[in-house]
Amino acid sequence: MAELTDNELAVIRGAAQGDTYAVIAARHGLHAKSVNKIAFRATRKLGGRNIAHAVLLACRAGILDGRPQRHGDHAGYEAHIRRGEDPKQCQEGCWAGERAYRNGRKNRNDRNREAA
């Protein structure tokens, strides 16, 4: 199997998240037609019949992690920790979600202490 370029990998990841080619194009500063061509090349490199099949093959090959990914909340933060990743580097806002979670717990604990 041929190695995927950065653009091909980005398109496969976007497709795995359910994004349309237009959304992927906007996110990466490309035209939708370019994303369509990139997806076609990536699909052929992976031996797929369509983009959904290419995503499945990428998961099977270990190129993508097929496990569900959570982001932007406490569970997403903890998932990064369990995978040995730095959640502060997550572009999806996991550290901000964790801060909001911690502040909510702190406020709840403060209210409970005041009520007691």
Backbone as a printed PyTorch tensor [residue, N CA C, xyz], in Angstrom:
tensor([[[  0.8470,  -1.1860,   0.0000],
         [  0.0000,   0.0000,   0.0000],
         [  0.8880,   1.2430,   0.0000]],

        [[  0.5920,   2.1850,  -0.8630],
         [  1.3530,   3.4270,  -0.9640],
         [  1.0780,   4.3080,   0.2520]],

        [[  2.0550,   5.1150,   0.5900],
         [  1.8960,   6.0310,   1.7190],
         [  1.0230,   7.2180,   1.3220]],

        [[  0.1670,   7.6360,   2.2520],
         [ -0.7260,   8.7670,   1.9980],
         [  0.0040,  10.0790,   2.2610]],

        [[ -0.3010,  11.0920,   1.4480],
         [  0.2350,  12.4340,   1.6770],
         [ -0.5180,  13.0590,   2.8540]],

        [[ -0.0230,  14.1900,   3.3360],
         [ -0.7020,  14.8930,   4.4300],
         [ -2.1200,  15.2940,   4.0340]],

        [[ -2.2820,  15.7950,   2.8040],
         [ -3.6140,  16.1840,   2.3350],
         [ -4.5460,  14.9830,   2.2380]],

        [[ -4.0380,  13.8750,   1.7300],
         [ -4.8700,  12.6740,   1.6210],
         [ -5.3010,  12.1880,   3.0000]],

        [[ -4.3760,  12.2120,   3.9320],
         [ -4.7030,  11.7980,   5.2960],
         [ -5.7300,  12.7400,   5.9200]],

        [[ -5.5980,  14.0410,   5.6800],
         [ -6.5530,  15.0190,   6.2140],
         [ -7.9490,  14.7750,   5.6450]],

        [[ -8.0300,  14.4540,   4.3700],
         [ -9.3280,  14.1990,   3.7410],
         [ -9.9370,  12.9160,   4.2960]],

        [[ -9.1320,  11.8760,   4.4510],
         [ -9.6410,  10.6120,   5.0140],
         [-10.1220,  10.8420,   6.4420]],

        [[ -9.3690,  11.6070,   7.2250],
         [ -9.7950,  11.9000,   8.6040],
         [-11.0990,  12.6880,   8.6140]],

        [[-11.2110,  13.6740,   7.7420],
         [-12.4410,  14.4550,   7.6590],
         [-13.6280,  13.5940,   7.2760]],

        [[-13.4190,  12.7170,   6.3130],
         [-14.4940,  11.8100,   5.8950],
         [-14.8820,  10.8790,   7.0430]],

        [[-13.8930,  10.4470,   7.8120],
         [-14.1740,   9.5660,   8.9570],
         [-15.0140,  10.2810,  10.0050]],

        [[-14.8930,  11.5960,  10.0790],
         [-15.6850,  12.3810,  11.0320],
         [-17.0490,  12.7380,  10.4720]],

        [[-17.2980,  12.3660,   9.2200],
         [-18.5890,  12.6500,   8.6070],
         [-18.6670,  13.9910,   7.9130]],

        [[-17.5380,  14.6500,   7.7180],
         [-17.5310,  15.9510,   7.0610],
         [-17.7230,  15.8010,   5.5500]],

        [[-18.3850,  16.7640,   4.9640],
         [-18.5190,  16.7990,   3.5060],
         [-17.2190,  17.3200,   2.9080]],

        [[-17.0710,  17.1400,   1.6020],
         [-15.8780,  17.6570,   0.9390],
         [-15.8110,  19.1740,   1.0550]],

        [[-16.9530,  19.8340,   1.0500],
         [-16.9800,  21.3010,   1.1780],
         [-16.4490,  21.7270,   2.5510]],

        [[-16.8360,  21.0210,   3.5890],
         [-16.3600,  21.3340,   4.9470],
         [-14.8610,  21.0740,   5.0540]],

        [[-14.4200,  19.9410,   4.5220],
         [-12.9900,  19.6150,   4.5440],
         [-12.2060,  20.6760,   3.7770]],

        [[-12.7240,  21.0850,   2.6310],
         [-12.0580,  22.0990,   1.8190],
         [-11.9300,  23.4150,   2.5790]],

        [[-13.0080,  23.8460,   3.2100],
         [-12.9770,  25.1050,   3.9550],
         [-11.9840,  25.0370,   5.1110]],

        [[-11.9300,  23.9140,   5.7880],
         [-11.0350,  23.7550,   6.9380],
         [ -9.5710,  23.8270,   6.5150]],

        [[ -9.2580,  23.3220,   5.3200],
         [ -7.8580,  23.2380,   4.8920],
         [ -7.4980,  24.2500,   3.8090]],

        [[ -8.4050,  25.1740,   3.5140],
         [ -8.1150,  26.2110,   2.5380],
         [ -7.9900,  25.6890,   1.1160]],

        [[ -8.7950,  24.6880,   0.7840],
         [ -8.7670,  24.0920,  -0.5490],
         [-10.1170,  24.2930,  -1.2280]],

        [[-10.1810,  23.9640,  -2.5030],
         [-11.4470,  23.9610,  -3.2270],
         [-12.0740,  22.5800,  -3.0870]],

        [[-13.3910,  22.5330,  -3.1130],
         [-14.1010,  21.2580,  -2.9710],
         [-13.7000,  20.2740,  -4.0730]],

        [[-13.4730,  20.7720,  -5.2790],
         [-13.0390,  19.8830,  -6.3750],
         [-11.6680,  19.2860,  -6.0810]],

        [[-10.7980,  20.0750,  -5.4690],
         [ -9.4720,  19.5620,  -5.1020],
         [ -9.6110,  18.4540,  -4.0670]],

        [[-10.4920,  18.6670,  -3.0910],
         [-10.7150,  17.6510,  -2.0620],
         [-11.2730,  16.3880,  -2.6980]],

        [[-12.1600,  16.5420,  -3.6700],
         [-12.7140,  15.3900,  -4.3740],
         [-11.6010,  14.5940,  -5.0610]],

        [[-10.6740,  15.2780,  -5.7110],
         [ -9.5540,  14.6060,  -6.3840],
         [ -8.6210,  13.9410,  -5.3800]],

        [[ -8.3600,  14.6370,  -4.2690],
         [ -7.5020,  14.0750,  -3.2280],
         [ -8.1410,  12.8160,  -2.6530]],

        [[ -9.4510,  12.8700,  -2.4060],
         [-10.1640,  11.7100,  -1.8710],
         [-10.1010,  10.5400,  -2.8430]],

        [[-10.2350,  10.8300,  -4.1280],
         [-10.1680,   9.7850,  -5.1490],
         [ -8.7960,   9.1070,  -5.1160]],

        [[ -7.7220,   9.9180,  -5.0620],
         [ -6.3650,   9.3540,  -5.0130],
         [ -6.1590,   8.5200,  -3.7550]],

        [[ -6.5980,   9.0500,  -2.6030],
         [ -6.4290,   8.3210,  -1.3450],
         [ -7.2080,   7.0100,  -1.3650]],

        [[ -8.4170,   7.0540,  -1.9050],
         [ -9.2390,   5.8490,  -1.9910],
         [ -8.5420,   4.7920,  -2.8330]],

        [[ -7.9820,   5.1850,  -3.9610],
         [ -7.2830,   4.2370,  -4.8420],
         [ -6.0210,   3.6880,  -4.1620]],

        [[ -5.2750,   4.5620,  -3.4690],
         [ -4.0700,   4.1010,  -2.7800],
         [ -4.3970,   3.0570,  -1.7180]],

        [[ -5.5270,   3.2490,  -1.0510],
         [ -5.9260,   2.3120,   0.0070],
         [ -6.6060,   1.0630,  -0.5540]],

        [[ -6.9360,   1.0850,  -1.8390],
         [ -7.5980,  -0.0600,  -2.4430],
         [ -9.1000,  -0.0650,  -2.2310]],

        [[ -9.6590,   1.1070,  -1.9580],
         [-11.0880,   1.2080,  -1.6750],
         [-11.9170,   1.4370,  -2.9210]],

        [[-13.2110,   1.1740,  -2.7690],
         [-14.1520,   1.3980,  -3.8650],
         [-14.8140,   2.7720,  -3.7670]],

        [[-14.8620,   3.3350,  -2.5590],
         [-15.4250,   4.6670,  -2.3360],
         [-14.8010,   5.2110,  -1.0560]],

        [[-15.1460,   6.4410,  -0.6990],
         [-14.4920,   7.0810,   0.4480],
         [-14.8120,   6.3610,   1.7610]],

        [[-16.0420,   5.8600,   1.8970],
         [-16.3900,   5.1310,   3.1240],
         [-15.5610,   3.8580,   3.2420]],

        [[-15.3840,   3.1650,   2.1430],
         [-14.5600,   1.9580,   2.1450],
         [-13.1090,   2.3240,   2.4500]],

        [[-12.6410,   3.4570,   1.9310],
         [-11.2750,   3.9010,   2.2010],
         [-11.0730,   4.1880,   3.6920]],

        [[-12.0780,   4.7810,   4.3230],
         [-11.9880,   5.0430,   5.7680],
         [-11.8770,   3.7150,   6.5260]],

        [[-12.7000,   2.7550,   6.1620],
         [-12.6440,   1.4390,   6.8040],
         [-11.2680,   0.8040,   6.6110]],

        [[-10.7520,   0.8350,   5.3990],
         [ -9.4370,   0.2530,   5.1220],
         [ -8.3290,   0.9840,   5.8840]],

        [[ -8.4570,   2.3040,   6.0180],
         [ -7.4700,   3.0780,   6.7770],
         [ -7.4960,   2.6770,   8.2530]],

        [[ -8.6750,   2.4120,   8.7770],
         [ -8.7820,   1.9400,  10.1670],
         [ -8.1390,   0.5700,  10.3120]],

        [[ -8.4520,  -0.3160,   9.4010],
         [ -7.8930,  -1.6740,   9.4490],
         [ -6.3830,  -1.6700,   9.3230]],

        [[ -5.8510,  -0.7360,   8.5310],
         [ -4.4040,  -0.6530,   8.3200],
         [ -3.6910,   0.0560,   9.4690]],

        [[ -4.4550,   0.6140,  10.4040],
         [ -3.8520,   1.3310,  11.5260],
         [ -3.5080,   2.7710,  11.2100]],

        [[ -3.9220,   3.2460,  10.0450],
         [ -3.6670,   4.6440,   9.6720],
         [ -4.5690,   5.5640,  10.4870]],

        [[ -5.8070,   5.1410,  10.6930],
         [ -6.7620,   5.8560,  11.5400],
         [ -7.0790,   5.0050,  12.7510]],

        [[ -7.3500,   5.6520,  13.8510],
         [ -7.8130,   4.9550,  15.0440],
         [ -9.3300,   4.8720,  14.9320]],

        [[ -9.8570,   3.6740,  14.7710],
         [-11.2850,   3.4920,  14.5420],
         [-12.1460,   3.6340,  15.7710]],

        [[-11.5090,   3.8250,  16.9300],
         [-12.3030,   3.9740,  18.1540],
         [-12.9920,   5.3270,  18.1770]],

        [[-14.1860,   5.4010,  18.7770],
         [-14.8750,   6.6940,  18.8840],
         [-14.0050,   7.7020,  19.6360]],

        [[-14.0000,   8.9070,  19.1660],
         [-13.2080,   9.9720,  19.7810],
         [-14.1350,  11.0330,  20.3580]],

        [[-13.9010,  11.4110,  21.5920],
         [-14.6550,  12.5020,  22.2000],
         [-13.7240,  13.6780,  22.3670]],

        [[-14.2830,  14.8570,  22.2070],
         [-13.4780,  16.0700,  22.3540],
         [-14.3160,  17.1610,  22.9950]],

        [[-13.6150,  18.0560,  23.6910],
         [-14.2480,  19.2550,  24.2020],
         [-14.9130,  19.1120,  25.5530]],

        [[-14.7350,  17.9770,  26.2070],
         [-15.3370,  17.8020,  27.5200],
         [-14.4020,  16.9610,  28.3940]],

        [[-14.8440,  16.6700,  29.6110],
         [-14.0310,  15.9050,  30.5560],
         [-13.6910,  14.5200,  30.0020]],

        [[-14.6630,  13.8550,  29.3820],
         [-14.4210,  12.5110,  28.8410],
         [-13.3690,  12.5520,  27.7300]],

        [[-13.4150,  13.5780,  26.8980],
         [-12.4170,  13.7260,  25.8500],
         [-11.0260,  13.9550,  26.4230]],

        [[-10.9670,  14.7820,  27.4600],
         [ -9.7060,  15.0400,  28.1460],
         [ -9.1330,  13.7410,  28.7060]],

        [[ -9.9760,  12.9770,  29.3940],
         [ -9.5370,  11.7120,  29.9900],
         [ -9.1220,  10.7060,  28.9220]],

        [[ -9.8020,  10.7100,  27.7840],
         [ -9.4410,   9.7980,  26.6930],
         [ -8.0340,  10.1030,  26.1900]],

        [[ -7.6820,  11.3830,  26.0950],
         [ -6.3220,  11.7380,  25.6920],
         [ -5.3150,  11.1920,  26.7060]],

        [[ -5.6160,  11.3420,  27.9810],
         [ -4.7280,  10.8560,  29.0400],
         [ -4.5250,   9.3480,  28.8970]],

        [[ -5.6280,   8.5970,  28.7190],
         [ -5.5310,   7.1370,  28.5970],
         [ -4.7180,   6.7160,  27.3750]],

        [[ -4.7720,   7.5120,  26.2990],
         [ -4.0090,   7.1800,  25.0920],
         [ -2.5650,   7.6690,  25.1700]],

        [[ -2.2010,   8.3250,  26.2770],
         [ -0.8390,   8.8090,  26.4410],
         [ -0.5600,  10.0870,  25.6760]],

        [[ -1.6050,  10.8380,  25.3480],
         [ -1.4610,  12.0830,  24.5940],
         [ -1.5500,  13.2780,  25.5360]],

        [[ -1.0760,  14.4090,  25.0900],
         [ -1.1900,  15.6420,  25.8560],
         [ -2.5020,  16.3350,  25.4770]],

        [[ -3.5040,  16.3300,  26.3710],
         [ -4.7960,  16.9320,  26.0210],
         [ -4.7270,  18.4300,  25.7800]],

        [[ -3.6930,  19.0840,  26.2760],
         [ -3.5650,  20.5280,  26.0480],
         [ -3.2130,  20.8260,  24.5970]],

        [[ -2.7360,  19.8170,  23.8570],
         [ -2.3840,  19.9960,  22.4530],
         [ -3.5610,  19.7270,  21.5140]],

        [[ -4.6940,  19.2710,  22.0630],
         [ -5.8640,  18.9340,  21.2520],
         [ -6.4480,  20.1910,  20.6240]],

        [[ -6.6640,  20.1350,  19.3220],
         [ -7.2250,  21.2730,  18.5880],
         [ -8.7430,  21.3590,  18.7540]],

        [[ -9.3500,  20.3550,  19.3590],
         [-10.8040,  20.2950,  19.4890],
         [-11.3050,  20.8740,  20.8120]],

        [[-10.4250,  21.4420,  21.6230],
         [-10.8500,  22.1340,  22.8340],
         [-10.9890,  21.2630,  24.0660]],

        [[-10.2560,  20.1570,  24.1330],
         [-10.3900,  19.2770,  25.2960],
         [ -9.9080,  19.9440,  26.5890]],

        [[ -8.8360,  20.7290,  26.5090],
         [ -8.3430,  21.3850,  27.7200],
         [ -9.3460,  22.4330,  28.1970]],

        [[ -9.9400,  23.1700,  27.2810],
         [-10.9610,  24.1540,  27.6630],
         [-12.1710,  23.4500,  28.2750]],

        [[-12.5580,  22.3270,  27.7090],
         [-13.6720,  21.5550,  28.2690],
         [-13.3590,  21.0330,  29.6500]],

        [[-12.1290,  20.6070,  29.8570],
         [-11.7210,  20.1100,  31.1740],
         [-11.7150,  21.2430,  32.1930]],

        [[-11.2520,  22.4270,  31.7980],
         [-11.2770,  23.5790,  32.7190],
         [-12.7080,  23.9200,  33.1090]],

        [[-13.6190,  23.9020,  32.1380],
         [-15.0280,  24.1840,  32.4410],
         [-15.5870,  23.1300,  33.3920]],

        [[-15.2310,  21.8820,  33.1710],
         [-15.6730,  20.7920,  34.0550],
         [-15.1550,  21.0140,  35.4810]],

        [[-13.8640,  21.3360,  35.6020],
         [-13.2730,  21.5500,  36.9330],
         [-13.8970,  22.7620,  37.6260]],

        [[-14.1300,  23.8360,  36.8800],
         [-14.7650,  25.0180,  37.4770],
         [-16.1790,  24.7030,  37.9400]],

        [[-16.9100,  23.9270,  37.1470],
         [-18.2590,  23.5280,  37.5390],
         [-18.2530,  22.7040,  38.8150]],

        [[-17.3140,  21.7770,  38.9180],
         [-17.2000,  20.9520,  40.1400],
         [-16.8300,  21.8200,  41.3390]],

        [[-15.9010,  22.7680,  41.1160],
         [-15.4760,  23.6460,  42.2150],
         [-16.6590,  24.4940,  42.6830]],

        [[-17.4050,  25.0690,  41.7370],
         [-18.5670,  25.8870,  42.1070],
         [-19.6090,  25.0700,  42.8360]],

        [[-19.8400,  23.8500,  42.3880],
         [-20.8160,  22.9700,  43.0340],
         [-20.3600,  22.6350,  44.4560]],

        [[-19.0590,  22.3500,  44.6130],
         [-18.5260,  22.0410,  45.9480],
         [-18.6290,  23.2650,  46.8680]],

        [[-18.3490,  24.4610,  46.3220],
         [-18.4610,  25.6870,  47.1240],
         [-19.9000,  25.8950,  47.5850]],

        [[-20.8540,  25.6890,  46.6850],
         [-22.2700,  25.8480,  47.0590],
         [-22.6800,  24.8330,  48.1260]],

        [[-22.1720,  23.6090,  48.0020],
         [-22.5080,  22.5810,  48.9790],
         [-21.9300,  22.9190,  50.3560]],

        [[-20.7180,  23.4690,  50.3840],
         [-20.1160,  23.8700,  51.6640],
         [-20.9020,  25.0140,  52.3070]],

        [[-21.3460,  25.9840,  51.4720],
         [-22.1120,  27.1080,  51.9980],
         [-23.4580,  26.6560,  52.5380]],

        [[-24.0540,  25.6670,  51.8930],
         [-25.3650,  25.1670,  52.3270],
         [-25.2740,  24.3620,  53.6120]],

        [[-24.1090,  23.8010,  53.9050],
         [-23.9650,  22.9330,  55.0900],
         [-23.7680,  23.7030,  56.3610]]])
